[in-house]
PDB file of C-alpha atoms and ligand atoms in Angstrom:
ATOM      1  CA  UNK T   1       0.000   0.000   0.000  1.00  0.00           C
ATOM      2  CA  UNK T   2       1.698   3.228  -0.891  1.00  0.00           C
ATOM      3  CA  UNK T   3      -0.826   6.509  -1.616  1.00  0.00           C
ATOM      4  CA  UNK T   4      -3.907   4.744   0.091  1.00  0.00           C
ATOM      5  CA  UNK T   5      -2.435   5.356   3.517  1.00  0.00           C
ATOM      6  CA  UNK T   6      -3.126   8.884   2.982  1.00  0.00           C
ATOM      7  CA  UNK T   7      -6.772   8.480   2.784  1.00  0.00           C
ATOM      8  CA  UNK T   8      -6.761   7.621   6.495  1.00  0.00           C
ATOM      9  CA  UNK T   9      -5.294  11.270   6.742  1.00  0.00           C
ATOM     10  CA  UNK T  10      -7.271  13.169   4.767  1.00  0.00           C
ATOM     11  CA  UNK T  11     -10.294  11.193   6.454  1.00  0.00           C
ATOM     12  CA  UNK T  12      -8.855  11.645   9.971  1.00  0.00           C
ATOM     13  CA  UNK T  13      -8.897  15.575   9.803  1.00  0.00           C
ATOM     14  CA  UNK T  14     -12.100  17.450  11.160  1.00  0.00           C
ATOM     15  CA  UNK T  15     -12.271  20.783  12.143  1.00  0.00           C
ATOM     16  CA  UNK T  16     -13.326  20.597  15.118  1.00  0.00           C
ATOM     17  CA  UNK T  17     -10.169  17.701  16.226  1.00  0.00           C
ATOM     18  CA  UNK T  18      -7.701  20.710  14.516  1.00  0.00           C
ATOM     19  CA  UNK T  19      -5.015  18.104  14.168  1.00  0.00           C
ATOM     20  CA  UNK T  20      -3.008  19.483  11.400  1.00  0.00           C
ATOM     21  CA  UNK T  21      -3.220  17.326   8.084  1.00  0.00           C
ATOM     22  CA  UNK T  22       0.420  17.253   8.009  1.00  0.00           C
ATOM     23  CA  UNK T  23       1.079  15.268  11.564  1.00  0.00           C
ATOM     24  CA  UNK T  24      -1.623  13.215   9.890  1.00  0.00           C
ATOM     25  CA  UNK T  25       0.948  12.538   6.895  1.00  0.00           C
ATOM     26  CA  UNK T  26       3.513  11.699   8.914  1.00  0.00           C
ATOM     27  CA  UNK T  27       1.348   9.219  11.781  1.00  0.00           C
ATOM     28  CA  UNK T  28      -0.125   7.355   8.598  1.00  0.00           C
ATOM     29  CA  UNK T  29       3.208   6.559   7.194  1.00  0.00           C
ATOM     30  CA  UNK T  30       5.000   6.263  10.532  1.00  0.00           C
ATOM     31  CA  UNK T  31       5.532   2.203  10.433  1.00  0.00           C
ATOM     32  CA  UNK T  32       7.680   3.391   6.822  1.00  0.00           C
ATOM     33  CA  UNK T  33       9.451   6.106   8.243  1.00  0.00           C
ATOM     34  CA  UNK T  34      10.892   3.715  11.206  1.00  0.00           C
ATOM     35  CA  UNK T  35      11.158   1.158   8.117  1.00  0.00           C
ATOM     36  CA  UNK T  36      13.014   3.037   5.759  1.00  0.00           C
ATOM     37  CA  UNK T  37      15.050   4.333   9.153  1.00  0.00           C
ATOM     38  CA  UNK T  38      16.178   0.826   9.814  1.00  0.00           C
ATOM     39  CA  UNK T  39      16.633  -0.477   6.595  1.00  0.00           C
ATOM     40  CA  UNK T  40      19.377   2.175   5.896  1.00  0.00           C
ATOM     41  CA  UNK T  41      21.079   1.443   9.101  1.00  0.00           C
ATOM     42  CA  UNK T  42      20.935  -2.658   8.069  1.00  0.00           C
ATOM     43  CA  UNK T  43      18.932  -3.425  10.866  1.00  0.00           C
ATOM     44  CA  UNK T  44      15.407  -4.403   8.905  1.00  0.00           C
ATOM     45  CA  UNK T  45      15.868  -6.597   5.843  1.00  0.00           C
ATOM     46  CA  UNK T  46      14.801  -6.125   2.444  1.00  0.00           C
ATOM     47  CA  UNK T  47      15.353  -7.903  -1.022  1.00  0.00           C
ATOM     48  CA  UNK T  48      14.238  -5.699  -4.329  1.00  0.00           C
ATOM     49  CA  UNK T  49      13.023  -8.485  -6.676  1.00  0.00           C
ATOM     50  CA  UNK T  50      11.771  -7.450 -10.326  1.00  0.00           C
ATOM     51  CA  UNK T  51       7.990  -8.563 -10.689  1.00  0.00           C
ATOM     52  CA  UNK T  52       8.072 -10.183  -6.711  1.00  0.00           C
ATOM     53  CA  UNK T  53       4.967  -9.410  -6.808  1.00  0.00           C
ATOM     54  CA  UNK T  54       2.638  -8.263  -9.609  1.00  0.00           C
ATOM     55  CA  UNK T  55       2.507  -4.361  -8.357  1.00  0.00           C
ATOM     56  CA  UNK T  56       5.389  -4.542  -6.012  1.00  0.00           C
ATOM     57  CA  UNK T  57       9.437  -5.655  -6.147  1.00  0.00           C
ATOM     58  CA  UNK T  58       9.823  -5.357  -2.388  1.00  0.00           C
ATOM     59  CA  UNK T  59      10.134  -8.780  -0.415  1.00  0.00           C
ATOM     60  CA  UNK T  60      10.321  -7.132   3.221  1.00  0.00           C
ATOM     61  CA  UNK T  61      11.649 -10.596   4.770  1.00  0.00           C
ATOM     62  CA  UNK T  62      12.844  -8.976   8.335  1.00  0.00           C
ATOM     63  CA  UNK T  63      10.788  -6.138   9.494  1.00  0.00           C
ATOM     64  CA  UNK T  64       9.886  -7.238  12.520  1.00  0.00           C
ATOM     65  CA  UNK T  65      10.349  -3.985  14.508  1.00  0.00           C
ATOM     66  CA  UNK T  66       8.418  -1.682  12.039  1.00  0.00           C
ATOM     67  CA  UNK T  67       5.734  -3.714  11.082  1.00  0.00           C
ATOM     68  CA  UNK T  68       4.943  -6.639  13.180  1.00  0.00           C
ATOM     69  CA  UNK T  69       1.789  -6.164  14.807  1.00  0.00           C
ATOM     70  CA  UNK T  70       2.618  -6.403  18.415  1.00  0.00           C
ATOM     71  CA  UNK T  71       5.220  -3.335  17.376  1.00  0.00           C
ATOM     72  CA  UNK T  72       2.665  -1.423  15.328  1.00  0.00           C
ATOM     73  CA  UNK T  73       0.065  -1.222  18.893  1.00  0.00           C
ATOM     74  CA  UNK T  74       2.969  -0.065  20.429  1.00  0.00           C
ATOM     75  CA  UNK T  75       4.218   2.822  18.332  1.00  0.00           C
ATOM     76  CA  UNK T  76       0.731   3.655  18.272  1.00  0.00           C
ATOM     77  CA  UNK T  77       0.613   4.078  21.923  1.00  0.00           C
ATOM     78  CA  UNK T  78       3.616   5.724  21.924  1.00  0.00           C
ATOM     79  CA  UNK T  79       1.536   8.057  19.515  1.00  0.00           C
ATOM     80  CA  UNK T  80      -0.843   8.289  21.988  1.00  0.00           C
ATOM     81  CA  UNK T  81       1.209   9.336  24.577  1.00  0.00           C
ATOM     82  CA  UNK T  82       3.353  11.983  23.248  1.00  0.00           C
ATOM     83  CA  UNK T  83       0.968  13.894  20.838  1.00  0.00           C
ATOM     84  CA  UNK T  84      -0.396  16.361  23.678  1.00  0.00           C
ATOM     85  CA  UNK T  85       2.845  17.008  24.927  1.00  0.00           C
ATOM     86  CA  UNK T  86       4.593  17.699  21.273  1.00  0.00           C
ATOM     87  CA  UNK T  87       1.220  19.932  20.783  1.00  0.00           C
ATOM     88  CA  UNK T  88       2.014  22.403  23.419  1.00  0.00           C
ATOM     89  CA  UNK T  89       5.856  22.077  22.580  1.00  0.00           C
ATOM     90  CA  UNK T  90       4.675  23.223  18.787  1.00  0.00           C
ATOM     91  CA  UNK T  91       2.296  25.783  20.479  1.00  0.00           C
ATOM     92  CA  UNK T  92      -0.368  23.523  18.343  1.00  0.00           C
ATOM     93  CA  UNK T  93      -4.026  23.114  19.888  1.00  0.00           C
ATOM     94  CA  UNK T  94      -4.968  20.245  21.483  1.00  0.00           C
ATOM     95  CA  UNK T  95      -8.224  19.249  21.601  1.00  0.00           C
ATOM     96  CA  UNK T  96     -10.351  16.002  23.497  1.00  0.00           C
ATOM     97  CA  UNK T  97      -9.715  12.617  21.906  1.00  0.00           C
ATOM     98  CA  UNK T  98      -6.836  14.347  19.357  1.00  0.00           C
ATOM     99  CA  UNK T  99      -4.189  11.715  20.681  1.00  0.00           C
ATOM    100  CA  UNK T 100      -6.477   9.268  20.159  1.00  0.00           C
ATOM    101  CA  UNK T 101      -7.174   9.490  16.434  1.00  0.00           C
ATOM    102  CA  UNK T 102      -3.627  10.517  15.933  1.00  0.00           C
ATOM    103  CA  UNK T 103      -3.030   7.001  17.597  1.00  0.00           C
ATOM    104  CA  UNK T 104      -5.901   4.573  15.566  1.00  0.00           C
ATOM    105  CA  UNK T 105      -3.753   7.138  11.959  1.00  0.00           C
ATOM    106  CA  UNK T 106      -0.726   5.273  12.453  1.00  0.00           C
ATOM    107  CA  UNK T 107      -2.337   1.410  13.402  1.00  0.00           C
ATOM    108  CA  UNK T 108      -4.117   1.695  10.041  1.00  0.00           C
ATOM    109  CA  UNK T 109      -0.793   1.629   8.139  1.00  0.00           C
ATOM    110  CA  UNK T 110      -0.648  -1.931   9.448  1.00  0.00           C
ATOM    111  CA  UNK T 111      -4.287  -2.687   8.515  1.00  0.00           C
ATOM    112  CA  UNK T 112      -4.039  -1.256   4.698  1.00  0.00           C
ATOM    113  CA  UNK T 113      -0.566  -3.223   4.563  1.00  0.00           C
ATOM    114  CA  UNK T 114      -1.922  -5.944   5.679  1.00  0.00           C
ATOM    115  CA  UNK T 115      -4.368  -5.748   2.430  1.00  0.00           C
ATOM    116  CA  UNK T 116      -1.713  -5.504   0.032  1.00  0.00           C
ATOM    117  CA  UNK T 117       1.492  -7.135   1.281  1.00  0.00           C
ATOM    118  CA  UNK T 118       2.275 -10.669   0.602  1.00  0.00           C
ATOM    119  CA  UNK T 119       2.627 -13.075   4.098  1.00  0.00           C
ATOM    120  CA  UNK T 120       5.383 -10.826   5.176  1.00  0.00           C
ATOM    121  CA  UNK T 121       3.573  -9.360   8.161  1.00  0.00           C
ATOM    122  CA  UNK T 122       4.608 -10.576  11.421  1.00  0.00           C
ATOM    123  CA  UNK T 123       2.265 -10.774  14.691  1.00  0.00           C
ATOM    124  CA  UNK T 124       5.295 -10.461  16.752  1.00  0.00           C
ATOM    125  CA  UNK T 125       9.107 -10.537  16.060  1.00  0.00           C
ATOM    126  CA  UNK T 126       9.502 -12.437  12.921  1.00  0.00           C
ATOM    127  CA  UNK T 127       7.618 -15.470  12.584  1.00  0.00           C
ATOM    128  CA  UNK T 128       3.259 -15.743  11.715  1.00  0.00           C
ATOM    129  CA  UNK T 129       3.304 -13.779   9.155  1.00  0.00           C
ATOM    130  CA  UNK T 130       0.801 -12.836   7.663  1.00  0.00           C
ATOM    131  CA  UNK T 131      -0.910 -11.018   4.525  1.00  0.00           C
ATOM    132  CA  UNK T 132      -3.677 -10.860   2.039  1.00  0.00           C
ATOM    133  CA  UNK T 133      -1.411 -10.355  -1.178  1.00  0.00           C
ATOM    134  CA  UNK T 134      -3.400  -7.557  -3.101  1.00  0.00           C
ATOM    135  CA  UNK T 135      -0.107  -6.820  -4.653  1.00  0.00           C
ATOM    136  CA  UNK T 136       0.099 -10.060  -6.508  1.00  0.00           C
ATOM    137  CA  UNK T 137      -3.002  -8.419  -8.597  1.00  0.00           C
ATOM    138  CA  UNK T 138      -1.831  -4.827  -9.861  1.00  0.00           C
ATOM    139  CA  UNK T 139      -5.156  -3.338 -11.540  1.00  0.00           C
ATOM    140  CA  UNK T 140      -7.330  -4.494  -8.105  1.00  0.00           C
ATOM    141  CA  UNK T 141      -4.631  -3.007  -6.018  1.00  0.00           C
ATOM    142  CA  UNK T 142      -4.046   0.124  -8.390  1.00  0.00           C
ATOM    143  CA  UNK T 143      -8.014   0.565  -8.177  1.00  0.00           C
ATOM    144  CA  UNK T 144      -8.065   0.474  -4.002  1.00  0.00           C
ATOM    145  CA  UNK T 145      -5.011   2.828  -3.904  1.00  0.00           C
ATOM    146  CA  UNK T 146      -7.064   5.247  -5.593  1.00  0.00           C
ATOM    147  CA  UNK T 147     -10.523   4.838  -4.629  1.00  0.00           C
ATOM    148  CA  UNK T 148      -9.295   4.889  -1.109  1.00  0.00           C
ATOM    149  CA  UNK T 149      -7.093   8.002  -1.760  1.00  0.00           C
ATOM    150  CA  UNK T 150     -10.322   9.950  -3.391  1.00  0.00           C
ATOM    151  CA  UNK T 151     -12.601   8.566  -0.596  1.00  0.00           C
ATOM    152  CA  UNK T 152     -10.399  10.292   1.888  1.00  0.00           C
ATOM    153  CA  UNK T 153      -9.984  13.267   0.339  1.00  0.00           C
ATOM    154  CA  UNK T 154     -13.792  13.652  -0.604  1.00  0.00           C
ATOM    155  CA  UNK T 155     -14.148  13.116   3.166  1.00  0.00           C
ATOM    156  CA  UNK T 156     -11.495  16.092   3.274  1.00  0.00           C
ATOM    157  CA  UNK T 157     -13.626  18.756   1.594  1.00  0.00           C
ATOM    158  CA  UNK T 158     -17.137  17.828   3.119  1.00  0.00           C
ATOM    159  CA  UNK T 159     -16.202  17.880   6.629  1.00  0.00           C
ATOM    160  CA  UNK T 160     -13.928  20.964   6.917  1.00  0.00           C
ATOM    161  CA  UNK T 161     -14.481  24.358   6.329  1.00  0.00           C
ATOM    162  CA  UNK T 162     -11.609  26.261   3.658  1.00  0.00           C
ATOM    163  CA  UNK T 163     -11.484  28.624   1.108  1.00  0.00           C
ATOM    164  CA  UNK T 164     -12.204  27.261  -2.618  1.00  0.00           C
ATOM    165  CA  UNK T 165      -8.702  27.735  -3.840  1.00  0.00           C
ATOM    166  CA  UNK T 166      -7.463  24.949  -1.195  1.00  0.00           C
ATOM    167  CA  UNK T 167     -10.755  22.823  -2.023  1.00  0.00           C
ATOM    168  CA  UNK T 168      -9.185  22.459  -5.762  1.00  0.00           C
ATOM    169  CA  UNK T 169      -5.726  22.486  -3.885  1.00  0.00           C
ATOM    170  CA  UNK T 170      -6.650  19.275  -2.336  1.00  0.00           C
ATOM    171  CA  UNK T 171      -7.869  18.046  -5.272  1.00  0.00           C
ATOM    172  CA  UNK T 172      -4.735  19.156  -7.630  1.00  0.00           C
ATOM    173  CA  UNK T 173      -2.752  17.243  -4.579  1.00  0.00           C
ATOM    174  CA  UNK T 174      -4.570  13.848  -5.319  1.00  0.00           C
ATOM    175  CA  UNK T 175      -4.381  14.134  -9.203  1.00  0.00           C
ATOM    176  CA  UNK T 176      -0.788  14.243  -8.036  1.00  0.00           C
ATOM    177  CA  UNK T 177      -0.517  11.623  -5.807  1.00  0.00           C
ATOM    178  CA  UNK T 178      -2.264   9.256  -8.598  1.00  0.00           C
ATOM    179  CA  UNK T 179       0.376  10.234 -10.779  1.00  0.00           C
ATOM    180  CA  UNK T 180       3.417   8.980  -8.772  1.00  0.00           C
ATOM    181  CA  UNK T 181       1.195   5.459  -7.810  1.00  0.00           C
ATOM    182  CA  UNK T 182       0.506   5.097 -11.540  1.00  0.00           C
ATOM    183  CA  UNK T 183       4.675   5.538 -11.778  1.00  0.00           C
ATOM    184  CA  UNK T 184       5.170   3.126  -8.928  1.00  0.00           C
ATOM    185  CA  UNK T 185       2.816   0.559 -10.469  1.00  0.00           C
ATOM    186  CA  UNK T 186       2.714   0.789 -13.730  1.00  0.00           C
ATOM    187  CA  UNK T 187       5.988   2.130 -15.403  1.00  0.00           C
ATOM    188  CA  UNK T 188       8.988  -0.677 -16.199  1.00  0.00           C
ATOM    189  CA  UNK T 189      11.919  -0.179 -14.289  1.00  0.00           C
ATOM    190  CA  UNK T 190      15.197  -1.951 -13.002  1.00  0.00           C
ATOM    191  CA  UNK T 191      14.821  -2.784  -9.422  1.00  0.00           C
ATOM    192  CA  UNK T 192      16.938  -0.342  -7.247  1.00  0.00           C
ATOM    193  CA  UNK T 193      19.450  -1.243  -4.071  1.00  0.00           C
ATOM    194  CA  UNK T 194      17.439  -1.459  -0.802  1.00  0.00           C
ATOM    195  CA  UNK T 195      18.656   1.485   0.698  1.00  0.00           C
ATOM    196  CA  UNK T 196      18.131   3.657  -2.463  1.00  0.00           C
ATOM    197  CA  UNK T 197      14.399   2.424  -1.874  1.00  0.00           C
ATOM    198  CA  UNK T 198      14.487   3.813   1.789  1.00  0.00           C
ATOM    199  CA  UNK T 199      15.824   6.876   0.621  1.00  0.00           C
ATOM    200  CA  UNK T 200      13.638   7.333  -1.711  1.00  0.00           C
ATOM    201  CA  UNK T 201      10.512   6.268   0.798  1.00  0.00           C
ATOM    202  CA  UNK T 202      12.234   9.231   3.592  1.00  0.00           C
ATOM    203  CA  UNK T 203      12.248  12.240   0.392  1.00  0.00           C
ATOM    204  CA  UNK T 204       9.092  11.469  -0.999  1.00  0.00           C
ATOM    205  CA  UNK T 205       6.904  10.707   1.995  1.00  0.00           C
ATOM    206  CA  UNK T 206       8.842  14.024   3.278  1.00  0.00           C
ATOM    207  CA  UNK T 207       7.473  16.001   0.627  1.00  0.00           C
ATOM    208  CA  UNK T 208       4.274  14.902   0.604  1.00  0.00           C
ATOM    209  CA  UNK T 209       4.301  16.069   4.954  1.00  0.00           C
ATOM    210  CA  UNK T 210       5.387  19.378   3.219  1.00  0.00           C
ATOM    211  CA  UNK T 211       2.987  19.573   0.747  1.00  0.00           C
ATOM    212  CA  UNK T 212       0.425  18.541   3.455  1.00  0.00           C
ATOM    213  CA  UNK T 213       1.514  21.384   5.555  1.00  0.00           C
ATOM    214  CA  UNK T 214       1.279  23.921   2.763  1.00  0.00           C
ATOM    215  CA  UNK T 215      -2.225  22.757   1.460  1.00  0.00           C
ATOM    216  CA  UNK T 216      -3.332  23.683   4.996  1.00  0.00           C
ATOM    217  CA  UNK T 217      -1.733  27.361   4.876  1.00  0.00           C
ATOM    218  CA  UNK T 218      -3.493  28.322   1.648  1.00  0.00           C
ATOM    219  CA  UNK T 219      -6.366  30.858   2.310  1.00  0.00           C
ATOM    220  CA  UNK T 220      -5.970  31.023   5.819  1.00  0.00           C
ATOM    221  CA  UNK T 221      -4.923  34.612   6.280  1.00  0.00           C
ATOM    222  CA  UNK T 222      -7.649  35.921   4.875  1.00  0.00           C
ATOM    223  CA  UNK T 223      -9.684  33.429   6.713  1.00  0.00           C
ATOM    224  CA  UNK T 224      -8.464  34.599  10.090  1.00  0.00           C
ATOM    225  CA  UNK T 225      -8.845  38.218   9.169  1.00  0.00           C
ATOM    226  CA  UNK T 226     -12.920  37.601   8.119  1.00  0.00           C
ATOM    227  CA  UNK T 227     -13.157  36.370  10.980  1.00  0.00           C
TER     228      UNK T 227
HETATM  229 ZN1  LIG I   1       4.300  -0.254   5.435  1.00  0.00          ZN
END
């Protein structure tokens, strides 16, 4: 699962729970981050295998620590725990039950893996593993990615107030988003060195946090001044 994590994002964000959309890009993509973290320092394995699976080349044999599911409850109570306190470090709001759905963000990565990934998902440490293999059928998994992605973001516009420039913002930011999974599944390519893949999962999932963050600034000047 690559773009549909975002969905849970877009989805997540209400008004009235004013986490900002871009903590929601990094919570729903967290189990990566600390992925693509220990992959580069050769602590979680990872082969890159042309056509391993129909829309993916990554056989994640050792992951145990990011993505096992006894680890995933617990960096999502870590979650839990720290997202009031790194609200009032940020000077961020914090509202009731905000920790909470910051929290059930990041488990879903697990869930929405767990959809596409092959029996490579752990329950704890490294052995039951398990999967449903979505991956091994590209158009079905293509067509998830992107119904989930739009789903979430539809979710986006209805239940938040903005300005109509950030409406076809968030829009223009899925279009987007479509475009690099249709890259990622779709178009040929040699398979790449596992830590070039990590890299590549820190700059990109970076700049989608960034774009997150500056989807969220447009219009809102002139929405604090009306009112
Ligand atoms: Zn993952």
């Amino acid at each position: 699962m690559f773009v549909g994590h975002y969905s849970v994002a877009f989805a997540a964000k209400r008004d009235r729970n004013q986490i900002p959309l871009w903590v929601l890009f990094i919570a729903v993509q967290f189990l990566d981050y600390i992925w693509a973290t220990l992959v580069l320092l050769g602590i979680e394995k990872l082969r890159v295998i042309k056509g391993f699976t129909a829309g993916s080349m990554l056989d994640s044999y050792f992951h145990p620590y990011s993505h096992s599911l006894l680890t995933a409850f617990a960096w999502s109570a870590l979650a839990a725990f720290v997202y009031k306190p790194l609200c009032s470090w940020l000077g961020y709001a914090y509202t009731k039950s905000a920790a909470l759905i910051v929290s059930v963000a990041l488990f879903s990565h697990w869930i929405l893996d767990l959809i596409a990934h092959p029996r490579d998902l752990a329950i704890y440490d490294n052995t039951w593993k398990v999967g449903f293999g979505l991956w091994n059928y590209r158009d079905p998994e293509f067509a998830l990615e992107i119904a989930l992605l739009f789903g979430g973001i539809i979710l986006y516009l209805a239940r938040n107030t903005m300005p109509p420039l950030r409406k076809v913002a968030a829009i223009g930011f899925g279009v987007g988003l479509t475009i690099i999974q249709i890259g990622d599944t779709y178009v040929p390519r040699e398979a790449l060195t596992d830590k070039a893949i990590a890299m590549g999962v820190w700059i990109f999932y970076t700049l989608f946090v960034v774009a997150a963050f500056f989807l969220e600034k447009i219009g809102r000047r002139r929405q604090i001044n009306a009112s």
